[in-house]
Amino acid sequence: MESVRYEAPNNVEAAVRLLAGENGAKVLSGGTDLIVQMRLMNRVPTVFVDVKRIPRLSALALDAKGLRSGAAVPAATLYGNETIRKLWPGLAEATDLIGSSQIQGRATWAGNLCNASPAADSVPALIACGATVVIAGPKGERRVPVEQVNVGPGKTSLAPGEFIVEFEIPAPAAHSSDAYQRLIPRSEMDIAVVGAAVALTLDAGGVVKAARVVLGAVAPTAILVPDAAAALVGSKCEDAALERAGQAATAAAKPIDDRRGTVAYRKKIAAVLTRRVAKIAYDRARAR
Amino acid sequence: MAKVVFTGGLRTLVGAESIELEAARVVDLVAALYARYPALEGKLEGATVAIDGTLHHDARYQRLLPTSEVHFLAPIAGG
Amino acid sequence: MSNQNGSGSDRKFKVVGTRPIRHDGLDKVTGRANYGADLALPGMLQGAILRSPHAHARIKKLDVSKALAMPGVKAIVTSADFPEIGSGGMAAGESHIDPKDLQANIMARGKVLYHGHAVAAVAASTIEQAREACKMITVDYEVLKPVMTLAQALAKDAPILHEGRKAVGVPPLPEGDTNIMMRLANAKGDVDAAFKGADVVVEGWYEASMAHQGYIEPHATVVTTRENGQAEIWCSTQGPFAVKSMVAVTLQMDPNLIRVTPSEIGGGFGGKTTIYLEPVAVLLSRKARRPVKMVMSREEVFRATGPTSGTRIWAKLGVKKDGSFVAADTRMEFEAGGFAGSPMGAASMTLYAAYNIPNFRFEGLDIVVNRPKVAAYRAPGAPNAAYALETAIDELAQKLAIDPIDLRLKNAVKEGDVASYGPKYDRIGFIECLQAAKNHPQYKAPLGKNQGRGVGAGFWFNVGLQSSATVSINDDGSAVVRTGNPDIGGSRASMAITVAEELGIPVERVRPLVGDTDTVGYCDLTGGSRVTYATGMAVIEASKNVIEHLRARAATIWGCEVDAVEWRDGQAVGTNGASNNKPLSLADIAKQMAHTGGPIIASASVNPPAAGPGFGVHLCDIEVDPETGRSTVLRYLVVQDAGKAVHPSYVEGQFQGGAAQGIGWALWEEYLFDKDGKMENPGFLDYRMPVASDLPMIDTVVVEVPNPLHPYGVRGVGETPIVPPLATVGNAVSRAIGVRMHQLPMTPPRVLDAIETKKG
Ligand SMILES: Cc1cc2nc3c(=O)[nH]c(=O)nc-3n(C[C@H](O)[C@H](O)[C@H](O)COP(=O)(O)OP(=O)(O)OC[C@H]3O[C@@H](n4cnc5c(N)ncnc54)[C@H](O)[C@@H]3O)c2cc1C
């Protein structure tokens, strides 16, 4: 019988040493993916490296430059923060969608990202906001945009011994906002059939200056859809522009058929959600 | 005489929609039916028996009136 | 929530109809209640089951020797350890189970018939050791082509699940090997001629997916055996006496050696009217000479325990312009799972039961497929049948431009009408339910864009069957009532209310208990909506017997004849000759029990007829997102005739629970299999039962048309609520999108497809 160890280092270096030390080591944040998978799929690590005792990973700092959030800050703290909800309403609503209250007391962005499910809810929203992760590892620290962390279902670009220490999100420019929606058949406790996040920056006249459109659950990882963003730039998110953005989303979506949805359905919904989410982000940005 | 009404498979076996029989109790009625229609033998065991609209799960010794109408139904239970 | 009285029984109740806190509530909300997996015995082993990785295969060789040598392993059981038994019927829940099939479902013999079918079991010191040992059992399979759908099962060259087994039932029956296990048929009048005379006819196929009961507590048991052959079984079940007889038959044991104690039960809905683990645990315990515990995982529950049948039903219904039904014709195909025995019989009896249809015909087929063997699920078979008929009625209402409730009112059965299954109806409340639904504010609430309102109705028999009860009096004047019916729907509260009503004491002074098979008199299982009706009757009788004792004791105290003592309003009152005495309360008499002859206790047993039909009418308002096909239930109403609601909260709870399950079945729940017949969604994440936020507060109207067969007028209420929702929800979706949908669940992709097909 295999035995499992549990370690809870209180600094980054110790965590790196533990993680680099053995192949079967796993970072434990909220455990809402890890523990479930261990039970269901019999994927038992040799050692859990619980990172919640490292002070830097639980810190939350907001200033003029933006947000710096420790990787182990739970979802409930993040969307419960009024400033975060005001500056990044889309990211907050995506975070609020994860599981239920019980899950949100534990679940983290880092876990959501490193579990590397294509359907993770916070990931498209983080990408739309231009979030970056700070990664610590045996060779020191590096900074990487969130969209470069996942490389496929269940796979990340993190090297052995590396883990995410914190998230940095730049303060939004004037007249900016974001939005996120997912489609699930039920109302909660379900996995996105399609997710869409849009972040927009407008000029003073309400014309879109910059846009980021991200889709979840329609490709091996969350994907940026530059064509959809381009369709929005220069518009006031009128129906025609939204329609073009939606078409670009459908074209970019490369989903699979599985128990949660079909290729054809997911491609259609990618367009619907892109249109709706862009409109919400636009209305929010106008109100700023 | 009690009236026995047949539906479905029983009707096929008996070849009639209903018949009249002299019987004081269901057990006597069943015996008389088996005697008259050998093909029925054993087919009425465990049936839910409707006597004048009331569905009995076990009607063996239920009394019948000369005016009674009897139906043999599939056993019913539930979930 | 409101109450509507039909012409009531004139008895004035004191406690019946009130809403006391349930006696088992505190333990349940504080986590103290002991469920199936909570018991632990000294020296207890843990059992695990090795399950088939194939949906259809022959077992060529099974070798357990390596597994037996694994650390901690104390015993291994395979089908070779079960006695060979012959065929023959036995009752279990709704369907009649062949004991041989029951046994082969518990442990595959020769062939595996679904993915997850048990092939061996291991008992070891720890669960991990038992699971590891399962992996070391080698099974040689000859993999066969799985038969996953009704169409595949009926195809000409279909692989046969049970070679050599002949179809039974009403001819014409298929010749030779077949996957059709039974055919039922019936007809009345001249159907073909009647259709020719109809003004409007609708016809179509209506499909529903297999659906699981979804009880929160997985199956669990602890068994200990003794050298003298006795077996003690603790388990989560709806019927301890049923477990006793099923274990006896599957192991060919003397039932006298078996004692079954039901644990607290975390839901059953029919799914715990049969057995899976108990005989296996008995055999493991015998071999290991140690107690053995077995607990299923959620995944095992989905893969290997009984859902209810998926169905394909073709239905045709004809009406006159004025809305009167003239003819109906139906063909029902029921998935039985790996072994014969779907609820097709009950479906065929309930199908037309709510309406007067002068000419009708039906054919029903019980068909085996390589899916888990179905088990009873709330009004088994009736929801599937009602889905077809009640949808067809809605289509007719639209074609005739008649209000759907009016169309039903025009054809609804009432007292004195002949039921489609033969006999005449006594007092029933269908018309009252339809009228209550029509008069409810929801029926008049305005509908917005993309919204639709569905109406549906349903019928269920509600059984009687055998029950016993014992009531005893404590010397402090409190009472205990004992029955053998596990409490799955608040029945403890109902039993206590009944005793309180009869004896005239506060309901808090009555302690309701559920006993084991050795400590209480025989009770048929908790199912068929029977407990408050039938076991309640036994409790009334037992209470009345207690009152006889109380009168006699009062007479002893007063030194008068029993005839001079009356029981009135909870006390002994003296009449002719004894009227000078101050009335004696139950507490007064209880205090003197020792002086007047010792403890007071009385029992009673009943085997009443079926409780009389329960009719229900549901309304559902739904909004469909036209771009995604996603449905949101806005409002939902359940109207049902309860006869008399003993504890209205639990009657409403049954209404709401049945509706919630039916809505889930209609919108989200379905079994998904891959091409090899492996279930792809064996968990609540992807087997989408509704969660609280998916549903609005379900409104209820309790109609009370007293049942003449019960002293209080009680009817069963537990099952009818799941009959109407499939059609009610489907009708709402179809009206919201303006296209008739014919397949459940109405998932977003299916609904979107229908919308887009309409747009062309
Ligand atoms: C009932 C339920 C409902 C759910 N609903 C949703 C939902 O609606 N939407 C959704 O997106 N998800 C959902 N989830 C999944 C899960 O809750 C989220 O993915 C959550 O964000 C994971 O975070 P965690 O902190 O619990 O991760 P953990 O389980 O601790 O870790 C997940 C993975 O990330 C790795 N990891 C964790 N932290 C780090 C780090 N700092 N650096 C590197 N690797 C790390 C772990 O090693 C592991 O591989 C649900 C889960 C459950 C059980």
Short mmCIF file of C-alpha atoms and ligand atoms in Angstrom, two decimals, chain A residues 19 25-37 43 48-49 51-52 57 70-75 94-100 103-104 106-117 119-123 154 156 158 162-167 180 182 184 188-192, chain C residues 685, ligand 1:
data_model
loop_
_atom_site.label_atom_id
_atom_site.label_comp_id
_atom_site.label_asym_id
_atom_site.label_seq_id
_atom_site.Cartn_x
_atom_site.Cartn_y
_atom_site.Cartn_z
CA LEU A 19 8.44 20.00 -5.13
CA ALA A 25 4.94 15.84 -5.27
CA LYS A 26 1.80 17.91 -5.78
CA VAL A 27 0.95 21.44 -4.77
CA LEU A 28 -2.12 21.53 -2.57
CA SER A 29 -4.12 24.73 -2.53
CA GLY A 30 -7.84 24.38 -1.85
CA GLY A 31 -7.77 20.70 -2.75
CA THR A 32 -11.18 20.92 -4.42
CA ASP A 33 -9.77 19.32 -7.55
CA LEU A 34 -6.84 17.42 -6.11
CA ILE A 35 -8.65 15.58 -3.33
CA VAL A 36 -11.61 14.73 -5.53
CA GLN A 37 -9.33 13.33 -8.21
CA ARG A 43 -4.27 9.54 -8.49
CA PHE A 48 1.07 16.97 -0.75
CA VAL A 49 2.83 20.29 -0.51
CA VAL A 51 1.18 26.14 0.17
CA LYS A 52 -1.45 27.90 2.27
CA LEU A 57 0.54 33.14 -1.04
CA GLY A 70 -1.32 35.40 -3.45
CA ALA A 71 -1.96 32.13 -5.26
CA ALA A 72 -3.68 30.54 -2.27
CA VAL A 73 -6.29 33.25 -1.72
CA PRO A 74 -9.68 31.50 -1.89
CA ALA A 75 -12.44 32.43 -4.31
CA ALA A 94 -16.35 34.08 -13.01
CA THR A 95 -14.78 33.45 -9.61
CA ASP A 96 -18.20 33.47 -8.01
CA LEU A 97 -19.36 30.76 -10.41
CA ILE A 98 -16.92 28.16 -9.17
CA GLY A 99 -18.84 25.45 -7.34
CA SER A 100 -20.88 26.44 -4.32
CA ILE A 103 -16.21 25.05 -2.57
CA GLN A 104 -15.50 28.77 -2.82
CA ARG A 106 -11.32 26.78 -0.50
CA ALA A 107 -10.98 26.96 -4.28
CA THR A 108 -8.23 29.18 -5.70
CA TRP A 109 -7.37 30.77 -9.05
CA ALA A 110 -4.06 28.90 -9.03
CA GLY A 111 -5.81 25.57 -8.58
CA ASN A 112 -8.39 26.41 -11.20
CA LEU A 113 -5.58 27.33 -13.62
CA CYS A 114 -3.15 24.50 -12.82
CA ASN A 115 -5.82 21.82 -12.83
CA ALA A 116 -5.80 22.81 -16.50
CA SER A 117 -9.38 21.93 -17.31
CA ALA A 119 -13.69 24.50 -18.85
CA ALA A 120 -12.24 26.28 -15.79
CA ASP A 121 -14.33 29.36 -15.16
CA SER A 122 -11.84 31.86 -13.77
CA VAL A 123 -9.23 31.22 -16.47
CA GLY A 154 -4.49 18.56 -17.51
CA THR A 156 0.72 23.09 -17.76
CA LEU A 158 5.29 24.64 -15.33
CA GLU A 162 7.79 25.20 -10.12
CA PHE A 163 4.61 26.59 -8.68
CA ILE A 164 2.53 29.72 -8.86
CA VAL A 165 3.20 32.25 -6.15
CA GLU A 166 0.94 35.09 -7.13
CA PHE A 167 -1.26 36.72 -9.72
CA TYR A 180 -17.92 36.52 -18.09
CA ARG A 182 -20.82 30.29 -19.10
CA ILE A 184 -24.51 25.11 -18.17
CA GLU A 188 -24.88 25.76 -10.62
CA MET A 189 -22.70 22.80 -9.61
CA ASP A 190 -22.04 22.07 -13.24
CA ILE A 191 -19.18 22.37 -15.71
CA ALA A 192 -19.17 24.97 -18.46
CA LEU C 685 -21.79 16.21 -11.81
C1 LIG D 1 -18.40 20.40 -6.27
C2 LIG D 1 -17.41 21.10 -7.14
C3 LIG D 1 -17.85 22.07 -8.01
C4 LIG D 1 -16.95 22.73 -8.82
N1 LIG D 1 -17.42 23.68 -9.66
C5 LIG D 1 -16.56 24.33 -10.47
C6 LIG D 1 -17.01 25.34 -11.36
O1 LIG D 1 -18.19 25.66 -11.39
N2 LIG D 1 -16.11 25.93 -12.18
C7 LIG D 1 -14.80 25.60 -12.16
O2 LIG D 1 -14.03 26.17 -12.92
N3 LIG D 1 -14.33 24.65 -11.33
C8 LIG D 1 -15.17 24.01 -10.48
N4 LIG D 1 -14.70 23.05 -9.63
C9 LIG D 1 -13.29 22.69 -9.67
C10 LIG D 1 -12.40 23.37 -8.62
O3 LIG D 1 -13.13 23.76 -7.50
C11 LIG D 1 -11.66 24.57 -9.17
O4 LIG D 1 -10.92 24.19 -10.28
C12 LIG D 1 -10.80 25.25 -8.12
O5 LIG D 1 -10.50 26.53 -8.55
C13 LIG D 1 -9.52 24.50 -7.85
O6 LIG D 1 -8.77 25.19 -6.87
P1 LIG D 1 -8.09 24.49 -5.63
O7 LIG D 1 -7.37 25.53 -4.90
O8 LIG D 1 -9.08 23.74 -4.85
O9 LIG D 1 -7.11 23.49 -6.38
P2 LIG D 1 -6.38 22.18 -5.86
O10 LIG D 1 -7.34 21.05 -5.88
O11 LIG D 1 -5.66 22.44 -4.62
O12 LIG D 1 -5.35 22.00 -7.03
C14 LIG D 1 -5.73 21.76 -8.35
C15 LIG D 1 -4.48 21.52 -9.20
O13 LIG D 1 -3.70 22.68 -9.27
C16 LIG D 1 -2.42 22.45 -8.72
N5 LIG D 1 -2.08 23.65 -7.97
C17 LIG D 1 -2.79 24.20 -6.96
N6 LIG D 1 -2.20 25.33 -6.56
C18 LIG D 1 -1.09 25.51 -7.30
C19 LIG D 1 -0.07 26.48 -7.35
N7 LIG D 1 -0.07 27.55 -6.52
N8 LIG D 1 0.91 26.33 -8.26
C20 LIG D 1 0.93 25.28 -9.10
N9 LIG D 1 0.00 24.32 -9.11
C21 LIG D 1 -0.99 24.45 -8.21
C22 LIG D 1 -2.56 21.22 -7.86
O14 LIG D 1 -1.35 20.55 -7.71
C23 LIG D 1 -3.56 20.45 -8.63
O15 LIG D 1 -2.98 19.77 -9.69
C24 LIG D 1 -15.59 22.39 -8.79
C25 LIG D 1 -15.15 21.41 -7.91
C26 LIG D 1 -16.04 20.77 -7.08
C27 LIG D 1 -15.55 19.72 -6.14
#
